[in-house]
Amino acid sequence: SQVATMVIVRQQCPDISVPTVYAYVPTRDNAVGLPFSDISYTEGVDMHGAPWEALPLGTKLIGVRNFARIVAQLHFRATGSIYFK
């Protein structure tokens, strides 16, 4: 689901920084013997927890508005999880 979501967001919103998915194997039937994904590194700041809490309210509002603008660009035909067929 995570890999499929990254691929779709990257397709629908090319201006959003999303890692490139180079390879994805959801089964153990491979040389590694485990499901795996190979994705590019994307520079960014983890805003979970303390970094977010330390921001001034005005900065948080800007962040929430920017996130809402990104989410509004995404369009899906149905609700639920995203998976490859």
CSV table of C-alpha atoms in Angstrom, one decimal:
chain,number,residue,atom,x,y,z
A,1,SER,CA,0.0,0.0,0.0
A,2,GLN,CA,2.8,2.4,0.8
A,3,VAL,CA,4.6,1.8,-2.5
A,4,ALA,CA,1.4,2.1,-4.5
A,5,THR,CA,0.5,5.3,-2.7
A,6,MET,CA,4.0,6.8,-3.5
A,7,VAL,CA,3.6,5.9,-7.2
A,8,ILE,CA,0.1,7.4,-7.5
A,9,VAL,CA,1.0,10.6,-5.6
A,10,ARG,CA,4.1,11.0,-7.8
A,11,GLN,CA,2.0,10.6,-10.9
A,12,GLN,CA,-0.8,12.9,-9.9
A,13,CYS,CA,1.3,15.6,-8.1
A,14,PRO,CA,4.7,15.8,-9.8
A,15,ASP,CA,5.5,19.0,-7.7
A,16,ILE,CA,5.4,17.0,-4.5
A,17,SER,CA,8.7,15.5,-3.3
A,18,VAL,CA,8.0,11.7,-3.3
A,19,PRO,CA,10.6,9.0,-3.4
A,20,THR,CA,11.1,7.2,-6.7
A,21,VAL,CA,10.2,3.5,-6.5
A,22,TYR,CA,13.0,1.6,-8.4
A,23,ALA,CA,11.8,-1.9,-7.5
A,24,TYR,CA,9.0,-3.5,-5.5
A,25,VAL,CA,8.5,-7.2,-4.8
A,26,PRO,CA,5.6,-8.0,-2.4
A,27,THR,CA,6.4,-11.7,-2.1
A,28,ARG,CA,9.3,-13.9,-0.7
A,29,ASP,CA,9.8,-15.3,-4.2
A,30,ASN,CA,13.1,-13.3,-4.9
A,31,ALA,CA,16.8,-13.5,-4.2
A,32,VAL,CA,16.4,-11.7,-0.9
A,33,GLY,CA,13.7,-14.2,0.3
A,34,LEU,CA,11.6,-11.4,1.7
A,35,PRO,CA,9.2,-8.7,0.4
A,36,PHE,CA,11.1,-5.5,-0.3
A,37,SER,CA,11.1,-2.2,-2.0
A,38,ASP,CA,14.0,-0.1,-3.3
A,39,ILE,CA,13.2,3.6,-3.2
A,40,SER,CA,15.2,6.8,-3.6
A,41,TYR,CA,16.2,9.0,-0.7
A,42,THR,CA,14.1,12.1,-0.3
A,43,GLU,CA,15.5,15.0,1.8
A,44,GLY,CA,13.1,16.3,4.4
A,45,VAL,CA,12.3,16.9,8.1
A,46,ASP,CA,10.3,14.5,10.2
A,47,MET,CA,7.6,16.7,11.7
A,48,HIS,CA,6.3,14.1,14.1
A,49,GLY,CA,6.4,14.9,17.7
A,50,ALA,CA,8.8,17.4,19.2
A,51,PRO,CA,9.7,19.4,16.0
A,52,TRP,CA,6.0,20.1,15.3
A,53,GLU,CA,5.2,20.9,18.9
A,54,ALA,CA,8.0,23.5,19.0
A,55,LEU,CA,6.7,25.5,16.0
A,56,PRO,CA,4.8,28.7,16.5
A,57,LEU,CA,1.1,28.5,15.8
A,58,GLY,CA,1.4,30.7,12.6
A,59,THR,CA,4.0,28.3,11.2
A,60,LYS,CA,1.8,25.3,12.0
A,61,LEU,CA,-1.2,26.9,10.2
A,62,ILE,CA,1.0,27.5,7.1
A,63,GLY,CA,2.0,23.8,7.2
A,64,VAL,CA,-1.5,22.6,7.6
A,65,ARG,CA,-2.7,24.8,4.7
A,66,ASN,CA,0.1,23.5,2.5
A,67,PHE,CA,-0.7,19.9,3.4
A,68,ALA,CA,-4.4,20.5,2.6
A,69,ARG,CA,-3.5,22.0,-0.8
A,70,ILE,CA,-1.5,18.9,-1.6
A,71,VAL,CA,-4.3,16.5,-0.5
A,72,ALA,CA,-6.8,18.5,-2.6
A,73,GLN,CA,-4.8,17.7,-5.7
A,74,LEU,CA,-5.3,14.0,-5.3
A,75,HIS,CA,-8.3,12.4,-6.9
A,76,PHE,CA,-9.5,8.8,-6.5
A,77,ARG,CA,-12.5,6.9,-7.9
A,78,ALA,CA,-13.2,5.2,-4.6
A,79,THR,CA,-12.2,5.1,-0.9
A,80,GLY,CA,-10.0,2.4,0.8
A,81,SER,CA,-6.5,1.2,0.6
A,82,ILE,CA,-4.3,1.6,-2.5
A,83,TYR,CA,-2.7,-1.6,-3.8
A,84,PHE,CA,-1.2,-2.9,-7.1
A,85,LYS,CA,-3.2,-5.6,-8.8
